[in-house]
Amino acid sequence: MSADLFSPSLQHWLDLAGIFVFAISGALLGVRKNFDVFGMAVLALVTGLGGGLFRDLVIGSVPPAAFADLGYFLTPLVATLLVFFLHPEVERINTAVGVFDAAGLGLFCVAGTVKAYEHGLGMTASTALGVATAAGGGVLRDMLAGEVPALLRWDREIYAVPALLGATLTALLLKADQLSPAAGAAAAALAFTVRLLAMRYGWRAPRAWQRRSGRAGEA
């Protein structure tokens, strides 16, 4: 089985595309929080690179890809400049950004799982790092912006669950030595589709069974 789902060149450009869309969401949050351009850039960088950086440090892949390839580092800065000058227009295509973000989620959960498995981790750990690669940047973004991470909020559509499904399917395929480019694309498509459906229909994870609260809107 070849773990390279795509050619190195195509994989590189797909990575940059995913980083770019994630970085856009980080820079937009900076605008909403009234941050200056430096704060916007920090949020863009951690959103675009945070998940992959965490994964690489855990598996001992150093220097992390975020620092070994200048393109990875520059892409969030380009996203920051785009949002800085054109944020009203970017806000207007927020739905399209959400679709691309879902695509990045699908790609990164598969790529993260594969990379962790290649470095000798088992199925469970590889799946966990696949989810972390896809969602970790968003968690860091929200924490730096002083918000409860969207990943943990009951009033937001499920985000980690689609990544978990894609990463789990990838790990199972790896274990069975059946991970072909088509199978990897199918795992990414699963995460992408579930995330889109969650956005369309407002799917949320359940809260505690028989939970009662006297305060309206309490999570």
GROMACS .gro file of C-alpha atoms in nm:
model
  219
    1MET     CA    1   0.000   0.000   0.000
    2SER     CA    2   0.129   0.347  -0.085
    3ALA     CA    3   0.052   0.609   0.176
    4ASP     CA    4   0.094   0.883  -0.083
    5LEU     CA    5  -0.264   0.949  -0.182
    6PHE     CA    6  -0.171   1.219  -0.430
    7SER     CA    7   0.140   1.326  -0.614
    8PRO     CA    8   0.372   1.541  -0.398
    9SER     CA    9   0.297   1.847  -0.610
   10LEU     CA   10  -0.080   1.805  -0.588
   11GLN     CA   11  -0.061   1.728  -0.215
   12HIS     CA   12   0.139   2.047  -0.163
   13TRP     CA   13  -0.118   2.263  -0.337
   14LEU     CA   14  -0.407   2.094  -0.157
   15ASP     CA   15  -0.232   2.162   0.175
   16LEU     CA   16  -0.185   2.528   0.084
   17ALA     CA   17  -0.551   2.556  -0.018
   18GLY     CA   18  -0.666   2.410   0.312
   19ILE     CA   19  -0.432   2.635   0.510
   20PHE     CA   20  -0.557   2.938   0.316
   21VAL     CA   21  -0.925   2.877   0.392
   22PHE     CA   22  -0.861   2.802   0.757
   23ALA     CA   23  -0.649   3.118   0.779
   24ILE     CA   24  -0.932   3.323   0.625
   25SER     CA   25  -1.162   3.216   0.910
   26GLY     CA   26  -0.896   3.315   1.164
   27ALA     CA   27  -0.842   3.659   1.011
   28LEU     CA   28  -1.219   3.718   0.991
   29LEU     CA   29  -1.252   3.644   1.361
   30GLY     CA   30  -0.978   3.902   1.419
   31VAL     CA   31  -1.188   4.160   1.231
   32ARG     CA   32  -1.496   4.077   1.438
   33LYS     CA   33  -1.288   4.111   1.756
   34ASN     CA   34  -1.155   4.449   1.637
   35PHE     CA   35  -0.793   4.323   1.639
   36ASP     CA   36  -0.521   4.511   1.455
   37VAL     CA   37  -0.345   4.360   1.155
   38PHE     CA   38  -0.090   4.183   1.375
   39GLY     CA   39  -0.365   4.018   1.581
   40MET     CA   40  -0.542   3.915   1.261
   41ALA     CA   41  -0.219   3.760   1.132
   42VAL     CA   42  -0.165   3.567   1.455
   43LEU     CA   43  -0.516   3.422   1.440
   44ALA     CA   44  -0.471   3.337   1.072
   45LEU     CA   45  -0.139   3.162   1.140
   46VAL     CA   46  -0.262   2.953   1.433
   47THR     CA   47  -0.583   2.858   1.251
   48GLY     CA   48  -0.407   2.753   0.934
   49LEU     CA   49  -0.102   2.587   1.085
   50GLY     CA   50  -0.190   2.499   1.444
   51GLY     CA   51  -0.337   2.152   1.385
   52GLY     CA   52  -0.053   2.033   1.163
   53LEU     CA   53   0.209   2.183   1.395
   54PHE     CA   54   0.063   2.000   1.694
   55ARG     CA   55   0.055   1.672   1.499
   56ASP     CA   56   0.414   1.704   1.380
   57LEU     CA   57   0.543   1.781   1.730
   58VAL     CA   58   0.358   1.482   1.878
   59ILE     CA   59   0.492   1.236   1.622
   60GLY     CA   60   0.843   1.385   1.626
   61SER     CA   61   0.841   1.507   1.267
   62VAL     CA   62   1.081   1.799   1.305
   63PRO     CA   63   1.118   2.058   1.185
   64PRO     CA   64   0.738   2.069   1.139
   65ALA     CA   65   0.612   2.115   0.785
   66ALA     CA   66   0.490   2.463   0.883
   67PHE     CA   67   0.852   2.574   0.928
   68ALA     CA   68   1.018   2.358   0.664
   69ASP     CA   69   0.820   2.506   0.375
   70LEU     CA   70   0.807   2.885   0.340
   71GLY     CA   71   0.486   2.859   0.141
   72TYR     CA   72   0.305   2.713   0.442
   73PHE     CA   73   0.407   3.011   0.653
   74LEU     CA   74   0.336   3.278   0.390
   75THR     CA   75  -0.010   3.150   0.293
   76PRO     CA   76  -0.183   3.266   0.617
   77LEU     CA   77  -0.018   3.606   0.578
   78VAL     CA   78  -0.161   3.638   0.228
   79ALA     CA   79  -0.503   3.544   0.368
   80THR     CA   80  -0.460   3.812   0.637
   81LEU     CA   81  -0.388   4.082   0.379
   82LEU     CA   82  -0.688   3.974   0.173
   83VAL     CA   83  -0.919   4.001   0.473
   84PHE     CA   84  -0.755   4.324   0.593
   85PHE     CA   85  -0.835   4.506   0.270
   86LEU     CA   86  -1.145   4.320   0.151
   87HIS     CA   87  -1.314   4.189   0.464
   88PRO     CA   88  -1.665   4.322   0.374
   89GLU     CA   89  -1.650   4.128   0.047
   90VAL     CA   90  -1.509   3.820   0.219
   91GLU     CA   91  -1.787   3.835   0.480
   92ARG     CA   92  -2.042   3.835   0.198
   93ILE     CA   93  -1.909   3.506   0.065
   94ASN     CA   94  -1.900   3.355   0.414
   95THR     CA   95  -2.109   3.056   0.300
   96ALA     CA   96  -1.855   2.979   0.028
   97VAL     CA   97  -1.575   3.010   0.282
   98GLY     CA   98  -1.763   2.760   0.500
   99VAL     CA   99  -1.779   2.514   0.211
  100PHE     CA  100  -1.405   2.544   0.150
  101ASP     CA  101  -1.343   2.512   0.523
  102ALA     CA  102  -1.539   2.185   0.516
  103ALA     CA  103  -1.322   2.069   0.227
  104GLY     CA  104  -1.010   2.154   0.426
  105LEU     CA  105  -1.151   1.963   0.721
  106GLY     CA  106  -1.195   1.652   0.507
  107LEU     CA  107  -0.850   1.676   0.351
  108PHE     CA  108  -0.664   1.744   0.676
  109CYS     CA  109  -0.834   1.471   0.881
  110VAL     CA  110  -0.721   1.216   0.621
  111ALA     CA  111  -0.371   1.359   0.574
  112GLY     CA  112  -0.317   1.388   0.949
  113THR     CA  113  -0.424   1.029   1.012
  114VAL     CA  114  -0.199   0.897   0.735
  115LYS     CA  115   0.105   1.090   0.856
  116ALA     CA  116   0.057   0.974   1.216
  117TYR     CA  117   0.016   0.612   1.104
  118GLU     CA  118   0.330   0.636   0.889
  119HIS     CA  119   0.522   0.736   1.203
  120GLY     CA  120   0.425   0.417   1.381
  121LEU     CA  121   0.119   0.522   1.582
  122GLY     CA  122  -0.171   0.281   1.624
  123MET     CA  123  -0.521   0.323   1.487
  124THR     CA  124  -0.663   0.510   1.786
  125ALA     CA  125  -0.375   0.754   1.819
  126SER     CA  126  -0.362   0.810   1.444
  127THR     CA  127  -0.735   0.886   1.438
  128ALA     CA  128  -0.699   1.130   1.728
  129LEU     CA  129  -0.417   1.313   1.552
  130GLY     CA  130  -0.618   1.320   1.230
  131VAL     CA  131  -0.896   1.502   1.416
  132ALA     CA  132  -0.642   1.731   1.584
  133THR     CA  133  -0.488   1.817   1.248
  134ALA     CA  134  -0.828   1.914   1.110
  135ALA     CA  135  -0.975   2.093   1.411
  136GLY     CA  136  -0.681   2.194   1.631
  137GLY     CA  137  -0.617   2.525   1.459
  138GLY     CA  138  -0.975   2.637   1.517
  139VAL     CA  139  -0.948   2.553   1.887
  140LEU     CA  140  -0.630   2.761   1.921
  141ARG     CA  141  -0.792   3.047   1.727
  142ASP     CA  142  -1.092   3.064   1.959
  143MET     CA  143  -0.882   3.038   2.274
  144LEU     CA  144  -0.654   3.323   2.165
  145ALA     CA  145  -0.960   3.532   2.079
  146GLY     CA  146  -1.105   3.474   2.426
  147GLU     CA  147  -1.395   3.256   2.314
  148VAL     CA  148  -1.514   2.911   2.409
  149PRO     CA  149  -1.385   2.696   2.121
  150ALA     CA  150  -1.661   2.634   1.868
  151LEU     CA  151  -1.564   2.267   1.892
  152LEU     CA  152  -1.704   2.260   2.248
  153ARG     CA  153  -2.016   2.472   2.203
  154TRP     CA  154  -2.351   2.297   2.187
  155ASP     CA  155  -2.504   2.583   1.984
  156ARG     CA  156  -2.269   2.528   1.688
  157GLU     CA  157  -2.304   2.268   1.417
  158ILE     CA  158  -2.093   1.956   1.467
  159TYR     CA  159  -1.734   2.001   1.351
  160ALA     CA  160  -1.522   1.739   1.522
  161VAL     CA  161  -1.767   1.458   1.443
  162PRO     CA  162  -1.721   1.482   1.063
  163ALA     CA  163  -1.343   1.490   1.113
  164LEU     CA  164  -1.368   1.190   1.344
  165LEU     CA  165  -1.566   0.994   1.086
  166GLY     CA  166  -1.315   1.071   0.811
  167ALA     CA  167  -1.015   0.995   1.031
  168THR     CA  168  -1.167   0.670   1.159
  169LEU     CA  169  -1.243   0.546   0.809
  170THR     CA  170  -0.887   0.634   0.703
  171ALA     CA  171  -0.738   0.446   0.999
  172LEU     CA  172  -0.950   0.140   0.923
  173LEU     CA  173  -0.840   0.145   0.559
  174LEU     CA  174  -0.476   0.179   0.666
  175LYS     CA  175  -0.511  -0.114   0.905
  176ALA     CA  176  -0.660  -0.327   0.629
  177ASP     CA  177  -0.392  -0.209   0.385
  178GLN     CA  178  -0.664  -0.081   0.153
  179LEU     CA  179  -0.593   0.292   0.145
  180SER     CA  180  -0.579   0.383  -0.222
  181PRO     CA  181  -0.611   0.737  -0.360
  182ALA     CA  182  -0.979   0.668  -0.433
  183ALA     CA  183  -1.041   0.532  -0.082
  184GLY     CA  184  -0.861   0.829   0.073
  185ALA     CA  185  -1.068   1.068  -0.135
  186ALA     CA  186  -1.383   0.885  -0.021
  187ALA     CA  187  -1.283   0.928   0.346
  188ALA     CA  188  -1.224   1.300   0.289
  189ALA     CA  189  -1.555   1.323   0.105
  190LEU     CA  190  -1.733   1.159   0.399
  191ALA     CA  191  -1.607   1.424   0.641
  192PHE     CA  192  -1.680   1.699   0.389
  193THR     CA  193  -2.036   1.581   0.322
  194VAL     CA  194  -2.129   1.532   0.688
  195ARG     CA  195  -1.996   1.879   0.770
  196LEU     CA  196  -2.197   2.035   0.486
  197LEU     CA  197  -2.512   1.854   0.599
  198ALA     CA  198  -2.452   1.975   0.954
  199MET     CA  199  -2.424   2.332   0.827
  200ARG     CA  200  -2.736   2.294   0.613
  201TYR     CA  201  -2.959   2.129   0.873
  202GLY     CA  202  -2.808   2.263   1.195
  203TRP     CA  203  -2.696   1.925   1.330
  204ARG     CA  204  -2.558   1.949   1.682
  205ALA     CA  205  -2.415   1.700   1.927
  206PRO     CA  206  -2.651   1.605   2.215
  207ARG     CA  207  -2.606   1.754   2.559
  208ALA     CA  208  -2.620   1.568   2.889
  209TRP     CA  209  -2.914   1.330   2.926
  210GLN     CA  210  -3.209   1.482   3.116
  211ARG     CA  211  -3.012   1.802   3.163
  212ARG     CA  212  -3.205   2.084   3.331
  213SER     CA  213  -3.108   2.448   3.362
  214GLY     CA  214  -3.288   2.744   3.502
  215ARG     CA  215  -3.092   2.994   3.294
  216ALA     CA  216  -3.192   3.052   2.935
  217GLY     CA  217  -2.914   2.996   2.687
  218GLU     CA  218  -2.683   2.829   2.940
  219ALA     CA  219  -2.462   2.570   2.773
   0.00000   0.00000   0.00000
